[in-house]
XYZ file of C-alpha atoms in Angstrom:
362
model
C -50.950 -231.536 119.446
C -51.622 -228.280 121.278
C -50.111 -226.256 118.437
C -52.296 -228.036 115.861
C -55.374 -227.270 117.941
C -54.522 -223.574 117.964
C -53.886 -223.483 114.221
C -57.158 -225.299 113.531
C -59.172 -222.888 115.671
C -57.503 -219.851 114.139
C -58.213 -221.239 110.679
C -61.892 -221.577 111.587
C -61.956 -217.953 112.695
C -60.264 -216.835 109.470
C -62.883 -218.693 107.400
C -65.659 -217.026 109.377
C -63.993 -213.669 108.878
C -64.064 -214.314 105.153
C -67.830 -214.752 105.332
C -68.134 -211.328 106.937
C -65.637 -209.481 104.758
C -68.393 -207.748 102.821
C -69.650 -205.936 105.930
C -66.677 -205.853 108.301
C -63.120 -204.524 108.342
C -61.076 -207.550 107.295
C -57.801 -205.884 108.279
C -59.093 -205.462 111.841
C -59.854 -209.172 112.138
C -56.493 -210.003 110.606
C -54.593 -207.996 113.249
C -56.641 -209.675 115.977
C -55.905 -213.186 114.692
C -52.234 -212.387 114.081
C -51.870 -210.674 117.460
C -53.375 -213.554 119.389
C -51.327 -216.155 117.513
C -48.142 -214.276 118.432
C -49.179 -214.360 122.094
C -49.751 -218.112 121.911
C -46.506 -218.668 120.012
C -44.539 -217.069 122.853
C -46.123 -219.189 125.573
C -44.367 -222.060 127.336
C -45.630 -224.519 129.980
C -45.218 -223.023 133.443
C -43.580 -226.252 134.574
C -40.912 -225.773 131.892
C -40.287 -222.178 132.928
C -39.965 -223.120 136.599
C -37.544 -225.951 135.746
C -35.266 -223.607 133.780
C -32.251 -222.684 135.989
C -31.739 -219.457 134.017
C -35.139 -218.042 134.929
C -35.377 -215.331 137.606
C -36.169 -217.000 140.981
C -38.769 -214.288 141.695
C -40.644 -215.197 138.508
C -40.488 -218.875 139.448
C -41.910 -218.094 142.879
C -44.799 -216.113 141.400
C -45.558 -218.784 138.808
C -45.610 -221.393 141.565
C -48.219 -219.251 143.316
C -50.201 -219.116 140.053
C -50.207 -222.922 139.939
C -51.775 -222.944 143.408
C -54.339 -220.316 142.403
C -55.221 -222.256 139.283
C -55.838 -225.408 141.296
C -57.854 -223.454 143.853
C -59.972 -221.937 141.081
C -61.044 -225.337 139.792
C -61.408 -227.171 143.086
C -62.827 -224.497 145.382
C -64.509 -222.047 143.003
C -65.741 -224.622 140.474
C -64.181 -222.654 137.620
C -63.237 -224.528 134.412
C -60.510 -227.129 134.849
C -58.533 -226.776 131.621
C -55.155 -225.596 130.355
C -55.831 -221.880 130.757
C -53.164 -220.196 132.919
C -50.896 -223.228 132.829
C -48.522 -221.565 130.336
C -46.450 -218.373 130.509
C -45.583 -215.814 127.825
C -43.333 -212.775 127.978
C -44.614 -210.299 125.361
C -41.905 -207.742 126.144
C -44.478 -204.944 126.399
C -46.621 -203.572 129.275
C -50.045 -204.406 127.807
C -51.349 -207.241 125.693
C -53.992 -205.127 123.918
C -55.323 -201.582 123.909
C -59.100 -201.140 124.044
C -60.901 -198.185 122.518
C -64.116 -197.039 124.235
C -66.391 -194.378 122.767
C -69.675 -192.724 123.636
C -71.598 -189.815 122.107
C -70.762 -186.401 123.521
C -74.142 -186.116 125.238
C -74.894 -189.722 126.140
C -73.626 -192.339 128.573
C -74.223 -195.255 126.233
C -71.042 -196.784 124.894
C -70.696 -197.407 121.186
C -70.940 -201.081 120.241
C -68.945 -203.127 117.763
C -69.954 -206.598 116.610
C -67.489 -209.422 115.987
C -67.289 -213.094 115.095
C -68.061 -215.466 118.013
C -68.310 -212.827 120.758
C -71.210 -210.841 119.330
C -71.429 -207.110 120.120
C -69.176 -205.532 122.751
C -68.637 -201.994 124.057
C -65.011 -201.664 123.005
C -62.649 -202.377 120.130
C -59.324 -204.002 120.927
C -55.997 -203.624 119.126
C -52.703 -205.469 119.605
C -50.935 -202.241 118.587
C -51.166 -199.074 120.650
C -50.472 -196.937 117.589
C -53.399 -198.485 115.708
C -55.656 -198.032 118.727
C -54.729 -194.356 119.011
C -55.282 -193.780 115.281
C -58.709 -195.342 115.454
C -59.518 -193.346 118.592
C -58.632 -190.125 116.798
C -61.031 -191.021 113.966
C -63.808 -191.411 116.530
C -62.924 -188.083 118.162
C -63.147 -186.423 114.764
C -66.669 -187.864 114.509
C -67.611 -186.147 117.769
C -67.309 -189.039 120.239
C -65.921 -188.941 123.767
C -63.104 -191.504 123.562
C -60.907 -193.381 126.005
C -58.005 -195.690 125.121
C -57.001 -198.107 127.869
C -54.083 -200.520 128.031
C -55.332 -204.012 128.907
C -53.132 -206.534 130.704
C -55.234 -209.664 130.072
C -58.193 -210.890 128.059
C -60.252 -214.045 127.780
C -60.755 -216.131 124.643
C -63.869 -217.626 126.293
C -62.407 -221.120 126.322
C -61.604 -221.233 122.607
C -57.911 -221.156 123.463
C -55.860 -221.888 126.573
C -55.179 -218.377 127.843
C -51.616 -217.994 129.145
C -50.223 -216.108 132.107
C -48.535 -212.976 130.739
C -45.668 -210.745 131.802
C -48.161 -207.867 131.590
C -49.696 -208.879 134.916
C -47.220 -211.307 136.488
C -45.861 -208.435 138.596
C -49.221 -207.899 140.291
C -49.628 -208.341 144.024
C -50.962 -211.717 145.128
C -54.400 -210.153 145.626
C -54.575 -208.653 142.142
C -53.099 -211.735 140.504
C -55.775 -213.931 142.071
C -58.511 -211.484 141.125
C -57.428 -211.387 137.501
C -57.185 -215.165 137.097
C -60.554 -215.774 138.752
C -62.146 -212.984 136.690
C -60.885 -214.208 133.330
C -61.767 -217.842 134.055
C -65.301 -216.717 134.937
C -65.771 -215.595 131.326
C -65.443 -219.246 130.334
C -68.397 -220.181 132.557
C -70.962 -217.931 130.920
C -70.853 -215.316 128.188
C -73.819 -213.451 126.696
C -73.086 -212.012 123.228
C -73.965 -208.335 123.121
C -74.241 -207.755 126.891
C -70.871 -206.503 128.108
C -72.177 -205.255 131.467
C -73.705 -208.668 132.242
C -70.492 -210.504 131.368
C -68.081 -208.199 133.176
C -70.221 -207.692 136.277
C -70.627 -211.455 136.606
C -66.877 -211.989 136.307
C -66.264 -209.222 138.848
C -68.627 -210.931 141.296
C -66.696 -214.189 140.843
C -63.386 -212.399 141.329
C -64.574 -210.743 144.556
C -65.856 -213.992 146.030
C -62.857 -215.915 144.756
C -60.222 -213.683 146.287
C -62.168 -213.551 149.566
C -62.093 -217.343 149.739
C -58.458 -217.486 148.600
C -57.261 -215.344 151.481
C -59.620 -217.028 153.934
C -57.941 -220.310 152.994
C -54.357 -219.239 152.261
C -53.898 -215.725 153.605
C -52.730 -214.170 156.837
C -54.844 -211.935 159.056
C -52.955 -208.968 157.624
C -53.815 -209.991 154.051
C -57.480 -210.466 154.899
C -57.523 -207.016 156.494
C -55.831 -205.556 153.422
C -58.519 -207.136 151.254
C -61.271 -205.532 153.354
C -59.575 -202.141 153.085
C -59.199 -202.585 149.331
C -62.864 -203.458 148.871
C -63.956 -200.499 150.992
C -61.775 -198.214 148.890
C -63.253 -199.598 145.676
C -66.781 -199.115 147.008
C -66.070 -195.438 147.774
C -64.647 -194.899 144.287
C -67.512 -196.719 142.560
C -70.153 -194.809 144.538
C -68.438 -191.541 143.637
C -68.443 -192.386 139.932
C -72.042 -193.609 139.973
C -73.174 -190.445 141.770
C -71.800 -188.215 139.033
C -72.891 -190.535 136.236
C -76.410 -190.114 137.566
C -76.045 -186.342 137.370
C -74.851 -186.641 133.781
C -77.648 -189.024 132.897
C -80.264 -186.624 134.240
C -78.618 -183.755 132.364
C -78.496 -185.598 129.044
C -82.169 -186.573 129.392
C -83.237 -183.012 130.222
C -84.789 -180.505 127.831
C -82.043 -177.884 128.012
C -80.161 -176.978 124.850
C -77.101 -178.907 123.724
C -74.883 -175.897 124.347
C -76.154 -175.688 127.925
C -75.652 -179.439 128.353
C -72.009 -179.075 127.325
C -71.468 -176.312 129.898
C -73.136 -178.274 132.711
C -71.318 -181.455 131.688
C -67.971 -179.712 132.222
C -69.151 -178.500 135.626
C -70.145 -182.024 136.671
C -66.689 -183.348 135.790
C -65.123 -180.480 137.766
C -67.333 -181.414 140.721
C -66.227 -185.038 140.407
C -62.553 -184.079 140.664
C -63.223 -181.716 143.561
C -65.172 -184.295 145.540
C -62.441 -186.877 144.946
C -59.844 -184.483 146.375
C -61.996 -183.921 149.463
C -62.448 -187.665 149.962
C -58.721 -188.273 149.501
C -57.958 -185.662 152.168
C -60.028 -187.769 154.581
C -58.832 -191.176 153.353
C -55.255 -191.053 152.074
C -55.501 -194.565 150.651
C -57.694 -193.153 147.875
C -54.486 -191.733 146.395
C -54.304 -195.049 144.517
C -56.869 -193.478 142.146
C -54.703 -190.457 141.332
C -53.654 -192.025 138.042
C -57.278 -192.614 137.070
C -58.165 -188.992 137.798
C -55.048 -187.898 135.940
C -56.733 -188.924 132.692
C -59.113 -186.847 130.583
C -62.502 -187.255 132.224
C -65.281 -187.921 129.742
C -68.343 -190.114 129.212
C -66.343 -193.016 127.800
C -63.942 -193.179 130.753
C -66.780 -193.167 133.285
C -68.534 -195.927 131.345
C -65.508 -198.220 131.719
C -66.186 -198.250 135.475
C -69.866 -199.132 135.164
C -69.162 -202.000 132.751
C -67.485 -203.934 135.562
C -69.738 -202.891 138.427
C -73.147 -201.989 136.997
C -74.756 -205.338 137.826
C -72.407 -206.383 140.617
C -75.035 -205.956 143.395
C -77.395 -208.214 141.450
C -74.888 -211.024 140.997
C -73.832 -210.824 144.627
C -77.498 -211.069 145.514
C -77.903 -214.186 143.372
C -74.836 -215.757 144.990
C -76.391 -215.117 148.390
C -79.688 -216.621 147.209
C -77.762 -219.757 146.240
C -76.288 -220.118 149.716
C -72.814 -218.989 148.547
C -72.530 -222.275 146.614
C -70.467 -221.516 143.517
C -71.797 -224.343 141.353
C -75.405 -223.464 142.168
C -74.548 -219.811 141.494
C -73.096 -220.664 138.079
C -76.094 -222.815 137.204
C -78.470 -219.995 138.140
C -76.535 -217.399 136.113
C -76.372 -219.716 133.097
C -80.146 -220.119 133.219
C -80.593 -216.344 133.443
C -78.137 -215.778 130.580
C -80.347 -217.747 128.190
C -83.353 -215.463 128.736
C -84.239 -212.443 126.572
C -82.561 -209.282 127.828
C -85.741 -207.751 129.296
C -86.345 -210.925 131.322
C -82.707 -210.991 132.461
C -83.033 -207.389 133.571
C -86.177 -208.118 135.564
C -84.476 -210.945 137.469
C -81.327 -208.917 138.076
C -83.360 -205.947 139.228
C -85.138 -208.107 141.782
C -81.823 -209.514 143.006
C -80.490 -205.999 143.515
C -83.742 -204.312 144.522
C -82.329 -203.203 147.864
C -79.420 -201.427 146.195
C -80.250 -197.915 144.929
C -77.281 -197.925 142.534
C -79.278 -200.029 140.072
C -80.934 -197.034 138.401
C -77.749 -195.008 138.150
C -76.680 -196.240 134.721
C -78.403 -196.837 131.427
C -78.959 -200.380 130.300
């Protein structure tokens, strides 16, 4: 019955793709449908995996923890109670998809692509790394700043029952909980064409969810580790926002394009230098060495703001709702149905005490 449901939904998507074939890349949609179906085809009920005596005991232990997290998500966080994250799939690769992000050389605004069902988003995903890299190179040839990032999980917004994947099953308990709560949040509310709204909302849910998870199930050590992690993330985010603001002011200035390119390079050099100084004071920031080991450009910086740009606003709304998750969801759903300029006004008010609001373009 479950298999028939998947095939039916995929067939509906294929029909819709056919309607758009005159104005969209049909081969891109085909790889997306085929890639997702292969993920689903590999999935098995977690209960079946745990019952299999041949399965690694460590995997069984982690999946048992996932079962608890899934129950907690529905009962305590009021997240959708469905079959998502009740199945497991080993894809035999480190990432499920690779996302391509692009922005103009002298702008912080990410390029948008529009798709069936999800509307317009600030990235283009591929189930093949080679295809993602080829497409990224085409964008670079067109003059874009480009970043290709391996993605360990994605949400089908409730259309399908998203499985637990080997790509993230090795996460720590903290990161595993964060990911599950984040992806389930996308099933609560999703605004086509507003990636920052969707991802910042899900990030707010993940932060509150993992805080409550450890408050209910964690040790004092784990709760302390969570506080340290959140402090570290705040330092990193503030650092990125600070230099994004410098870039934004530069790109909006009246200096020549050649001068903008020179100053842009200097700003990225300053970003690396300031990170090294901060790391010398707080060694735990070394966890961001890999991030800074990448090519720094507009597109990479934008991937940070997507997930955090509106986070202060959503946390403010949660506080306004007395930390009640259901009331929070109801409020966000109401806001999501408003025109973008009205949404922005409400979010601005919710975050009016946070100066980071004006750091990024929206």
